[in-house]
Amino acid sequence: MEKRKRKIVLVGSPNVGKSLIFHNLTGKYATVSNYPGTTVDITIGDIKGTNCILIDTPGMYSFIAITEEEKVARRILFDGPDLVIHVADAKNLERMLPFTLQLIEAGFNTVLVLNAMDEAERLGIEIDAEELEKRLGIPVIKTIATQKKGIDELKKIIKNGFEKHEKELIKLNSAIGRMLKNVSRLIEGEYPISKKMISILALAGDSETLKMLKKERNFEEISEIAGKTLKSYEIFRQIQESANNIIDGVVRQKEIEKGSLRDKISALSINPYFSFPMALFSLFMIYLFAGILGAQILVDIIESGYEDYINVPLNAFLTENVENYWIRELIGGEYGVITLGIRYAIAIIFPIVTTFFIAFSILEDSGYLPRLAALLDVAFKKIGLSGRAVIPLLLGLGCGTMATIVTRTLETRKEKVITTLLLAVGIPCSAQLGVMMGLAPDFFALLIWISIISIVMLVVGKVASKTVKGEDSLFFIELPPLRVPNISNVVFKTVTRLEWYFKEVMPIFVLVSVVIWIGRITTMFDLVVGALAFPSKLIGLPEEGGLILLYGFFRRDYGAAGLFDLTSKGLLSYSQTIVAMVTLTLFVPCVAQFGVMCKERGLKTGLGIFLIAISIAFSVGYLTNLLLNFIL
Amino acid sequence: MKEEAENLLKELWLSVHEGLKERGDINDSLREYLLDEGLIKFVNDKISLTEEGERRARKIIRLHRLAERLLNDVLGMGESKIEESACKFEHIISDEVEEAICTLLGHPTVCPHGFPIPPGNCCIKGEREVERLIFRLSELSPGDEGVIKYVVGGKDLSNKVVSFGLLPGEKLKIIRVFPTFIIQMGNTQFALDRDLASAIFVLKHENNGEKKEEEKHGFFRKRRRKGWE
């Protein structure tokens, strides 16, 4: 019989290099990021040359779990791993160590990894790892994950195991210590973590732990002690004190010269007078890269190539060899799987999404995103969001579906709902954005489009922040040091995202072509198009507008590309083009995003957002038409 | 006699407002005294506070908890000593000193154990005449340094703050206050919003050599002499 694989779990706060260490150990790539909380999905891989599987968890600061992601991370821990690797930021050992203590006291076989030693050394921090090992009773390894330093040593420990020395690390005294003794005496059941740690969590009033303890015979007594006062603060202060005592004499701070260029740029990046222009500049760079290079130059090249070398010969081949009209139309023709579906995916979406993801990964790895979030927090508060929402919203400019999934990193339900709504209503995805850029007859048209969309977003956000129930979220974010993005990291990350994107996108494009084909055979399609033709005419568009809106639902960018076809045939006037741009941007998100919306927010909320988006699209389209007729 | 009586008032108040069990061991002379002073009354054989008694009790609780804050946050005394001293403190502080301490502490709303401190007149007026030592993080300016002392807020908020590592005793420096608050703790900077910043109370370190500070000091000394002597 095959021996059971050993399960190893990577844990640590966000942004300490867990994903990079994961990659170093497994050779696979989990998204590495500077932004706290982008590792939404859990990544699992085999460690080369061992009989171990490695699980990368979302960032967590301590055993107290607040966000959904932290709860997921904790569940993985409670699942009984054979080994836990705590990745800590070496320059902030004092803040990281309390969690190490909690892990050890919970009874896990723990290894402490001090990562980013290079950054710590630059700050003049010296750590005596040997002494720390002695005091903690577990192995402590220094690494620089970006340079693969220390990884071999870590592998050796994983392979050979180690001897753990039991020590009392968390010392709680006075009243709290007495309460702890009382609670742990009352607990009788078996739990995935030690009795001491479960008692600490219960005392801190952790709701999930209390839920776990419900079946205890003495539950009432336990919850009475646990519910007494706000003790969590005092408990964690005492854990911190225990950590400080352990660190004392282990970490030394050398005097260093301050005022390097890096420090200066870092200081500038949080100075509002520089950071506002800097934010605009970075958005402009994304636009140049994804909007111009990707959506215009690359799309032109690839699409004309696709047209010349695939569509034309394919259609010629089909007319000659396939007699049945409908079979010809399934593959080729105007709406065929290859001539339309795959063409859109490869020639239009691929270049835009790729360039956007490259730009986004660079921003992410430079450590700039949290600064952007801090900058925008005050403004976002006005529409019921916190600065954190900048990540999904910005990502929404790449792909709304992916962005909707990333709303998981937000804290409160209210924030999640509002962000999902804004993504559905107003944020154009990169494919759509690219086509819009190419579509706009001139700069003025683009300006009108941007202004209308922005106003709608503000109004929707403002109204939503008043109507969506739930508590407002607090904003707290670590500002990681600015780093020069590592090119191979950026490439890896872009490739991982593209892989995800194509797995998700290609089938839909093919499916959409097939659905259109079936729709045309059964004339069902004509019915829906006919139904949509009425509101389409109402807002001053030609009848084909209905068709485009329907395409738009199957894939937002699909519709945008259809619009592109329409204007290049000269079927739309100047003001009609703007109305179409506005309506299509605001129209219901694509079918994939709709699906994810319902999955993440629940069917009711998902459908609600769907209907709101349709109503907004047509009413704003109508108003835009009136306005344009008035001023032009 | 006075101290014993005040302790009884305190217990009665706590049993009404915070659901604590009353001890009920009341001797005759104490009862006489309290009835004479018009601080308690008997309704259907059940003892309760009169309006005046209620006022006095509330004040004692307030003084006790203010004292706890002072001893804990500013003087850094251990828990066992705090309780003992606070119990003496509550009986001897004059109104003026009470206001001075409360202002100095930044008008705290809960004691170190998390129980509410009944607000006094100075809290309602938000008096700032005495130079304060403890500020809300949101009241500090760039360049200010200090030590986190306590956090005021519900369980969710304090759990959150705890998991971020914003614990009492942590040193911090204010880097920016606009558009969000940016603080430096150890070797890392954090951004936080105004709501969070107002929940964190910080013992501010004195900035040496600043003239404005000196002036404030002079004022404080004057005021202190008036109050404490």
CSV table of N, CA, C and O in Angstrom, one decimal, chain A residues 397 426-429 432-437 440 443-456 577-586 624 628:
chain,number,residue,atom,x,y,z
A,397,LEU,N,-11.2,46.4,-14.5
A,397,LEU,CA,-10.8,47.0,-15.8
A,397,LEU,C,-10.1,45.9,-16.6
A,397,LEU,O,-10.0,46.1,-17.8
A,426,GLY,N,-20.9,49.6,-14.0
A,426,GLY,CA,-20.1,50.6,-14.7
A,426,GLY,C,-18.7,50.3,-15.2
A,426,GLY,O,-18.2,50.9,-16.1
A,427,ILE,N,-18.0,49.3,-14.5
A,427,ILE,CA,-16.6,49.1,-14.8
A,427,ILE,C,-16.5,48.3,-16.1
A,427,ILE,O,-16.9,47.2,-16.2
A,428,PRO,N,-16.0,48.9,-17.2
A,428,PRO,CA,-15.8,48.2,-18.4
A,428,PRO,C,-14.6,47.3,-18.3
A,428,PRO,O,-13.5,47.7,-17.8
A,429,CYS,N,-14.7,46.0,-18.8
A,429,CYS,CA,-13.5,45.2,-18.7
A,429,CYS,C,-12.5,45.5,-19.8
A,429,CYS,O,-12.8,46.3,-20.7
A,432,GLN,N,-13.6,45.2,-23.4
A,432,GLN,CA,-14.6,46.2,-23.7
A,432,GLN,C,-14.0,47.6,-23.8
A,432,GLN,O,-14.2,48.4,-24.7
A,433,LEU,N,-13.1,47.9,-22.9
A,433,LEU,CA,-12.4,49.2,-22.8
A,433,LEU,C,-11.6,49.4,-24.1
A,433,LEU,O,-11.7,50.5,-24.7
A,434,GLY,N,-10.9,48.3,-24.5
A,434,GLY,CA,-10.1,48.5,-25.7
A,434,GLY,C,-11.0,48.8,-26.9
A,434,GLY,O,-10.6,49.7,-27.7
A,435,VAL,N,-12.1,48.0,-27.0
A,435,VAL,CA,-12.9,48.3,-28.2
A,435,VAL,C,-13.5,49.7,-28.1
A,435,VAL,O,-13.6,50.4,-29.1
A,436,MET,N,-13.9,50.1,-26.9
A,436,MET,CA,-14.5,51.5,-26.8
A,436,MET,C,-13.5,52.5,-27.2
A,436,MET,O,-13.8,53.5,-27.9
A,437,MET,N,-12.2,52.3,-26.8
A,437,MET,CA,-11.2,53.2,-27.2
A,437,MET,C,-11.1,53.3,-28.7
A,437,MET,O,-10.9,54.4,-29.3
A,440,ALA,N,-14.5,55.0,-30.2
A,440,ALA,CA,-14.8,56.5,-30.1
A,440,ALA,C,-14.3,57.2,-31.3
A,440,ALA,O,-13.2,57.2,-31.7
A,443,PHE,N,-11.8,62.4,-29.4
A,443,PHE,CA,-11.6,62.6,-28.0
A,443,PHE,C,-12.8,63.1,-27.3
A,443,PHE,O,-13.1,62.7,-26.1
A,444,PHE,N,-13.5,64.0,-27.9
A,444,PHE,CA,-14.7,64.6,-27.3
A,444,PHE,C,-15.7,63.5,-26.9
A,444,PHE,O,-16.3,63.4,-25.8
A,445,ALA,N,-15.9,62.5,-27.9
A,445,ALA,CA,-16.9,61.5,-27.6
A,445,ALA,C,-16.4,60.6,-26.4
A,445,ALA,O,-17.2,60.2,-25.6
A,446,LEU,N,-15.1,60.4,-26.4
A,446,LEU,CA,-14.5,59.6,-25.3
A,446,LEU,C,-14.8,60.3,-24.0
A,446,LEU,O,-15.1,59.7,-22.9
A,447,LEU,N,-14.6,61.6,-24.0
A,447,LEU,CA,-14.8,62.4,-22.8
A,447,LEU,C,-16.2,62.3,-22.3
A,447,LEU,O,-16.5,62.2,-21.1
A,448,ILE,N,-17.2,62.5,-23.2
A,448,ILE,CA,-18.6,62.4,-22.8
A,448,ILE,C,-18.9,61.0,-22.2
A,448,ILE,O,-19.5,60.9,-21.2
A,449,TRP,N,-18.3,60.0,-22.9
A,449,TRP,CA,-18.5,58.6,-22.4
A,449,TRP,C,-18.0,58.4,-21.0
A,449,TRP,O,-18.7,58.0,-20.1
A,450,ILE,N,-16.7,58.9,-20.8
A,450,ILE,CA,-16.1,58.7,-19.5
A,450,ILE,C,-16.9,59.5,-18.4
A,450,ILE,O,-17.2,59.0,-17.3
A,451,SER,N,-17.3,60.7,-18.8
A,451,SER,CA,-18.1,61.6,-17.8
A,451,SER,C,-19.4,60.9,-17.4
A,451,SER,O,-19.7,60.8,-16.2
A,452,ILE,N,-20.1,60.4,-18.4
A,452,ILE,CA,-21.4,59.8,-18.1
A,452,ILE,C,-21.2,58.6,-17.2
A,452,ILE,O,-21.9,58.5,-16.2
A,453,ILE,N,-20.3,57.8,-17.6
A,453,ILE,CA,-20.1,56.5,-16.8
A,453,ILE,C,-19.6,56.9,-15.4
A,453,ILE,O,-20.1,56.3,-14.4
A,454,SER,N,-18.8,57.8,-15.3
A,454,SER,CA,-18.3,58.2,-13.9
A,454,SER,C,-19.4,58.7,-13.1
A,454,SER,O,-19.6,58.4,-11.9
A,455,ILE,N,-20.3,59.6,-13.7
A,455,ILE,CA,-21.4,60.2,-12.9
A,455,ILE,C,-22.3,59.0,-12.5
A,455,ILE,O,-22.7,59.0,-11.3
A,456,VAL,N,-22.6,58.1,-13.4
A,456,VAL,CA,-23.5,57.0,-13.1
A,456,VAL,C,-22.9,56.2,-11.9
A,456,VAL,O,-23.6,55.9,-10.9
A,577,THR,N,-23.2,56.4,-31.9
A,577,THR,CA,-22.1,55.7,-31.4
A,577,THR,C,-21.9,55.9,-29.9
A,577,THR,O,-21.7,55.0,-29.1
A,578,ILE,N,-22.0,57.2,-29.4
A,578,ILE,CA,-21.8,57.5,-28.0
A,578,ILE,C,-22.9,56.8,-27.2
A,578,ILE,O,-22.6,56.2,-26.2
A,579,VAL,N,-24.1,56.9,-27.7
A,579,VAL,CA,-25.2,56.3,-26.9
A,579,VAL,C,-25.0,54.8,-26.8
A,579,VAL,O,-25.1,54.2,-25.7
A,580,ALA,N,-24.5,54.2,-27.9
A,580,ALA,CA,-24.3,52.8,-27.9
A,580,ALA,C,-23.2,52.4,-26.9
A,580,ALA,O,-23.2,51.4,-26.2
A,581,MET,N,-22.1,53.2,-26.9
A,581,MET,CA,-21.0,53.0,-26.0
A,581,MET,C,-21.5,53.0,-24.6
A,581,MET,O,-21.1,52.2,-23.8
A,582,VAL,N,-22.2,54.1,-24.2
A,582,VAL,CA,-22.7,54.2,-22.9
A,582,VAL,C,-23.6,53.1,-22.5
A,582,VAL,O,-23.4,52.4,-21.4
A,583,THR,N,-24.6,52.8,-23.3
A,583,THR,CA,-25.6,51.7,-23.0
A,583,THR,C,-24.9,50.4,-22.8
A,583,THR,O,-25.1,49.6,-21.9
A,584,LEU,N,-24.0,50.1,-23.7
A,584,LEU,CA,-23.3,48.8,-23.7
A,584,LEU,C,-22.4,48.7,-22.4
A,584,LEU,O,-22.4,47.6,-21.8
A,585,THR,N,-21.8,49.7,-22.1
A,585,THR,CA,-20.9,49.7,-20.9
A,585,THR,C,-21.8,49.4,-19.7
A,585,THR,O,-21.4,48.7,-18.8
A,586,LEU,N,-22.9,50.1,-19.6
A,586,LEU,CA,-23.7,50.0,-18.4
A,586,LEU,C,-24.6,48.7,-18.4
A,586,LEU,O,-25.1,48.3,-17.4
A,624,THR,N,-28.9,60.0,-22.4
A,624,THR,CA,-27.8,60.4,-23.2
A,624,THR,C,-28.2,60.8,-24.6
A,624,THR,O,-27.7,61.8,-25.1
A,628,LEU,N,-27.6,64.4,-26.1
A,628,LEU,CA,-26.8,64.6,-27.3
A,628,LEU,C,-27.6,65.3,-28.4
A,628,LEU,O,-27.1,66.2,-29.1
